[in-house]
Amino acid sequence: MRSPTRAAPATASYLALFAATLLVLALFLTGCGIAPTGYVQAGAPAQGVRQPGTHTYTARIFFLSPLGVHAAARPADGPVGPQEALDLLVKGPTEAERARGLVSVVPPMPGRLTAVPATGAVNVHLPTPVARLEAAATHQIACTAAHADIPGGRPATQVDVRMYEPMSRDRPWTVRCSSNGIALPATGPDAS
């Protein structure tokens, strides 16, 4: 009579391991009960890291949020001058910006809001007196103009925004946009 060999218990443990592996594989392949879905809109594709030497341009348009004045960055094809930035401001926030709670208090005006860049400054010509605008609208206009592409390389907080009103006789109010989006008087009436 032969004695029992030890191969039988080892074979049983290999079979148990094999069965467990098949069970785990079956669970992974079934998707754990997750039903397949169709196409789901998830936003813009990932942009990744820019290549060195490439430029990304944005327009900074100032709107109001429940927390105060807020800049919205919009992608642009190239540098955005003050006139183009103000034209975007007058059009108001995009649907996505409105969904984030951004609004504009720049009212419809009887003429075009225009901007002319100068070295380290921008001349903004208002078709309506400043007194008829809410203070927040003045902040929106001045800060949007200051954050545009202005010759001279000054930071936006050091750009002189000269606000010309109708009948101002070339005597603008000069303001600067603070770091929190508020237009503050730089010098008062500019008699130069």
C-alpha positions as a Markdown table, in Angstrom:
| # | Residue | x | y | z |
|---|---|---|---|---|
| 1 | Met | 0.0 | 0.0 | 0.0 |
| 2 | Arg | 1.3 | 3.4 | -0.9 |
| 3 | Ser | 1.4 | 6.3 | 1.4 |
| 4 | Pro | -0.5 | 9.5 | 0.5 |
| 5 | Thr | 1.6 | 12.2 | -1.2 |
| 6 | Arg | 1.6 | 15.8 | -0.3 |
| 7 | Ala | 0.8 | 16.9 | -3.8 |
| 8 | Ala | -2.9 | 16.8 | -3.2 |
| 9 | Pro | -3.1 | 19.7 | -0.7 |
| 10 | Ala | -0.8 | 21.9 | -2.9 |
| 11 | Thr | -3.1 | 21.3 | -5.9 |
| 12 | Ala | -6.1 | 22.2 | -3.9 |
| 13 | Ser | -4.6 | 25.6 | -2.9 |
| 14 | Tyr | -3.6 | 26.3 | -6.5 |
| 15 | Leu | -7.2 | 25.5 | -7.6 |
| 16 | Ala | -8.5 | 27.8 | -4.9 |
| 17 | Leu | -6.2 | 30.6 | -5.9 |
| 18 | Phe | -7.1 | 30.1 | -9.6 |
| 19 | Ala | -10.9 | 30.2 | -8.7 |
| 20 | Ala | -10.4 | 33.4 | -6.7 |
| 21 | Thr | -8.5 | 35.0 | -9.6 |
| 22 | Leu | -11.3 | 34.1 | -12.0 |
| 23 | Leu | -13.9 | 35.6 | -9.6 |
| 24 | Val | -12.0 | 38.9 | -9.3 |
| 25 | Leu | -11.5 | 39.1 | -13.1 |
| 26 | Ala | -15.2 | 38.4 | -13.6 |
| 27 | Leu | -16.1 | 41.3 | -11.2 |
| 28 | Phe | -13.8 | 43.7 | -13.1 |
| 29 | Leu | -15.2 | 42.7 | -16.4 |
| 30 | Thr | -18.8 | 43.2 | -15.3 |
| 31 | Gly | -18.1 | 46.8 | -14.3 |
| 32 | Cys | -19.4 | 46.4 | -10.8 |
| 33 | Gly | -23.0 | 47.1 | -11.9 |
| 34 | Ile | -22.2 | 50.4 | -13.6 |
| 35 | Ala | -24.5 | 50.8 | -16.7 |
| 36 | Pro | -22.9 | 52.2 | -19.9 |
| 37 | Thr | -23.8 | 55.8 | -20.7 |
| 38 | Gly | -23.8 | 57.8 | -23.9 |
| 39 | Tyr | -21.7 | 60.9 | -24.6 |
| 40 | Val | -21.6 | 63.3 | -21.7 |
| 41 | Gln | -20.6 | 67.0 | -22.2 |
| 42 | Ala | -17.8 | 67.8 | -19.7 |
| 43 | Gly | -16.5 | 71.1 | -20.9 |
| 44 | Ala | -13.5 | 72.2 | -22.9 |
| 45 | Pro | -10.7 | 69.7 | -23.6 |
| 46 | Ala | -7.6 | 69.8 | -21.4 |
| 47 | Gln | -5.1 | 72.4 | -22.6 |
| 48 | Gly | -2.0 | 71.0 | -21.0 |
| 49 | Val | 1.2 | 73.0 | -20.5 |
| 50 | Arg | 2.1 | 75.6 | -23.0 |
| 51 | Gln | 5.2 | 75.1 | -25.1 |
| 52 | Pro | 8.1 | 77.4 | -24.1 |
| 53 | Gly | 8.1 | 80.6 | -26.2 |
| 54 | Thr | 4.4 | 80.5 | -27.0 |
| 55 | His | 2.0 | 83.3 | -25.9 |
| 56 | Thr | -1.5 | 83.0 | -24.5 |
| 57 | Tyr | -3.6 | 86.1 | -24.8 |
| 58 | Thr | -6.6 | 87.0 | -22.6 |
| 59 | Ala | -9.0 | 89.9 | -22.3 |
| 60 | Arg | -9.7 | 91.0 | -18.8 |
| 61 | Ile | -13.2 | 92.3 | -18.6 |
| 62 | Phe | -14.5 | 93.6 | -15.3 |
| 63 | Phe | -18.0 | 92.8 | -14.1 |
| 64 | Leu | -19.8 | 92.7 | -10.7 |
| 65 | Ser | -20.2 | 89.6 | -8.6 |
| 66 | Pro | -21.9 | 89.1 | -5.3 |
| 67 | Leu | -18.5 | 89.8 | -3.7 |
| 68 | Gly | -17.8 | 93.0 | -5.6 |
| 69 | Val | -15.9 | 93.9 | -8.8 |
| 70 | His | -14.4 | 90.8 | -10.5 |
| 71 | Ala | -12.3 | 90.3 | -13.6 |
| 72 | Ala | -13.4 | 87.7 | -16.1 |
| 73 | Ala | -10.6 | 86.4 | -18.3 |
| 74 | Arg | -11.5 | 85.6 | -21.9 |
| 75 | Pro | -9.2 | 83.9 | -24.4 |
| 76 | Ala | -8.1 | 86.1 | -27.3 |
| 77 | Asp | -6.2 | 85.5 | -30.5 |
| 78 | Gly | -3.7 | 88.3 | -29.8 |
| 79 | Pro | -3.2 | 91.4 | -27.7 |
| 80 | Val | -6.5 | 93.1 | -26.7 |
| 81 | Gly | -6.4 | 96.8 | -27.0 |
| 82 | Pro | -8.6 | 99.1 | -24.8 |
| 83 | Gln | -11.2 | 99.7 | -27.5 |
| 84 | Glu | -11.7 | 96.0 | -28.1 |
| 85 | Ala | -11.9 | 95.4 | -24.3 |
| 86 | Leu | -14.5 | 98.1 | -23.8 |
| 87 | Asp | -16.5 | 96.7 | -26.8 |
| 88 | Leu | -16.6 | 93.3 | -25.0 |
| 89 | Leu | -17.6 | 95.0 | -21.7 |
| 90 | Val | -20.5 | 96.8 | -23.4 |
| 91 | Lys | -21.8 | 93.5 | -24.8 |
| 92 | Gly | -22.0 | 92.2 | -21.2 |
| 93 | Pro | -21.1 | 88.9 | -19.6 |
| 94 | Thr | -21.2 | 85.7 | -21.6 |
| 95 | Glu | -23.7 | 82.9 | -20.6 |
| 96 | Ala | -20.9 | 81.1 | -18.7 |
| 97 | Glu | -20.0 | 84.3 | -16.8 |
| 98 | Arg | -23.7 | 85.0 | -15.9 |
| 99 | Ala | -23.8 | 81.4 | -14.6 |
| 100 | Arg | -21.0 | 82.3 | -12.3 |
| 101 | Gly | -23.0 | 85.3 | -11.0 |
| 102 | Leu | -21.3 | 88.1 | -13.0 |
| 103 | Val | -23.4 | 91.0 | -14.1 |
| 104 | Ser | -22.7 | 94.4 | -15.7 |
| 105 | Val | -24.1 | 97.8 | -14.6 |
| 106 | Val | -22.7 | 99.7 | -17.6 |
| 107 | Pro | -26.0 | 101.1 | -19.0 |
| 108 | Pro | -26.9 | 101.5 | -22.6 |
| 109 | Met | -25.4 | 104.8 | -23.8 |
| 110 | Pro | -26.5 | 107.4 | -26.3 |
| 111 | Gly | -23.2 | 106.9 | -28.2 |
| 112 | Arg | -20.1 | 104.8 | -28.4 |
| 113 | Leu | -17.8 | 104.3 | -25.5 |
| 114 | Thr | -14.3 | 104.9 | -27.0 |
| 115 | Ala | -10.8 | 104.4 | -25.8 |
| 116 | Val | -7.5 | 105.6 | -27.3 |
| 117 | Pro | -4.3 | 104.2 | -25.9 |
| 118 | Ala | -1.3 | 106.4 | -25.1 |
| 119 | Thr | 2.1 | 105.6 | -23.5 |
| 120 | Gly | 1.2 | 104.4 | -19.9 |
| 121 | Ala | -2.3 | 105.7 | -20.2 |
| 122 | Val | -5.6 | 105.4 | -22.0 |
| 123 | Asn | -8.1 | 108.1 | -22.9 |
| 124 | Val | -11.7 | 107.0 | -22.4 |
| 125 | His | -14.4 | 109.1 | -24.0 |
| 126 | Leu | -17.8 | 108.6 | -22.4 |
| 127 | Pro | -20.9 | 109.5 | -24.3 |
| 128 | Thr | -22.7 | 110.4 | -21.1 |
| 129 | Pro | -21.6 | 112.3 | -17.9 |
| 130 | Val | -20.0 | 110.3 | -15.1 |
| 131 | Ala | -22.7 | 111.6 | -12.8 |
| 132 | Arg | -25.3 | 109.5 | -14.7 |
| 133 | Leu | -23.3 | 106.3 | -14.1 |
| 134 | Glu | -23.3 | 104.1 | -11.1 |
| 135 | Ala | -19.9 | 104.1 | -9.3 |
| 136 | Ala | -19.6 | 100.4 | -10.2 |
| 137 | Ala | -20.0 | 101.1 | -13.9 |
| 138 | Thr | -17.1 | 103.6 | -13.7 |
| 139 | His | -15.0 | 100.9 | -12.0 |
| 140 | Gln | -15.9 | 98.4 | -14.7 |
| 141 | Ile | -15.0 | 100.8 | -17.5 |
| 142 | Ala | -11.8 | 102.1 | -16.0 |
| 143 | Cys | -10.4 | 98.7 | -14.9 |
| 144 | Thr | -11.3 | 97.1 | -18.2 |
| 145 | Ala | -9.5 | 99.8 | -20.1 |
| 146 | Ala | -6.4 | 99.7 | -17.7 |
| 147 | His | -6.0 | 95.9 | -18.1 |
| 148 | Ala | -5.9 | 96.1 | -21.9 |
| 149 | Asp | -2.8 | 96.2 | -24.0 |
| 150 | Ile | -1.4 | 99.7 | -23.3 |
| 151 | Pro | 1.9 | 101.0 | -24.7 |
| 152 | Gly | 4.6 | 101.6 | -22.2 |
| 153 | Gly | 4.6 | 98.4 | -20.2 |
| 154 | Arg | 3.1 | 99.8 | -17.0 |
| 155 | Pro | 1.3 | 97.4 | -14.7 |
| 156 | Ala | -2.5 | 97.9 | -14.9 |
| 157 | Thr | -2.6 | 99.5 | -11.4 |
| 158 | Gln | -0.2 | 102.3 | -12.7 |
| 159 | Val | -2.0 | 103.0 | -16.0 |
| 160 | Asp | -3.6 | 106.5 | -16.0 |
| 161 | Val | -7.2 | 106.2 | -17.2 |
| 162 | Arg | -8.3 | 109.6 | -18.3 |
| 163 | Met | -12.1 | 109.8 | -18.4 |
| 164 | Tyr | -13.5 | 112.4 | -20.8 |
| 165 | Glu | -17.1 | 113.4 | -20.4 |
| 166 | Pro | -19.2 | 115.3 | -22.9 |
| 167 | Met | -18.5 | 119.0 | -22.7 |
| 168 | Ser | -15.4 | 118.4 | -20.5 |
| 169 | Arg | -13.4 | 120.8 | -22.6 |
| 170 | Asp | -10.4 | 118.4 | -22.7 |
| 171 | Arg | -10.3 | 118.3 | -18.9 |
| 172 | Pro | -10.5 | 114.6 | -18.0 |
| 173 | Trp | -10.8 | 112.9 | -14.6 |
| 174 | Thr | -7.7 | 110.7 | -14.2 |
| 175 | Val | -8.2 | 107.5 | -12.3 |
| 176 | Arg | -6.2 | 104.3 | -11.7 |
| 177 | Cys | -7.6 | 100.8 | -11.2 |
| 178 | Ser | -6.6 | 99.4 | -7.8 |
| 179 | Ser | -5.6 | 95.8 | -7.4 |
| 180 | Asn | -9.2 | 94.9 | -6.2 |
| 181 | Gly | -10.9 | 96.5 | -9.3 |
| 182 | Ile | -11.8 | 99.9 | -7.9 |
| 183 | Ala | -11.2 | 103.1 | -9.9 |
| 184 | Leu | -9.6 | 105.6 | -7.6 |
| 185 | Pro | -8.8 | 109.2 | -8.5 |
| 186 | Ala | -5.2 | 109.7 | -9.4 |
| 187 | Thr | -5.0 | 113.5 | -9.5 |
| 188 | Gly | -8.6 | 114.9 | -9.6 |
| 189 | Pro | -9.4 | 117.1 | -12.6 |
| 190 | Asp | -6.4 | 117.2 | -15.0 |
| 191 | Ala | -6.0 | 120.8 | -16.3 |
| 192 | Ser | -3.1 | 120.0 | -18.5 |
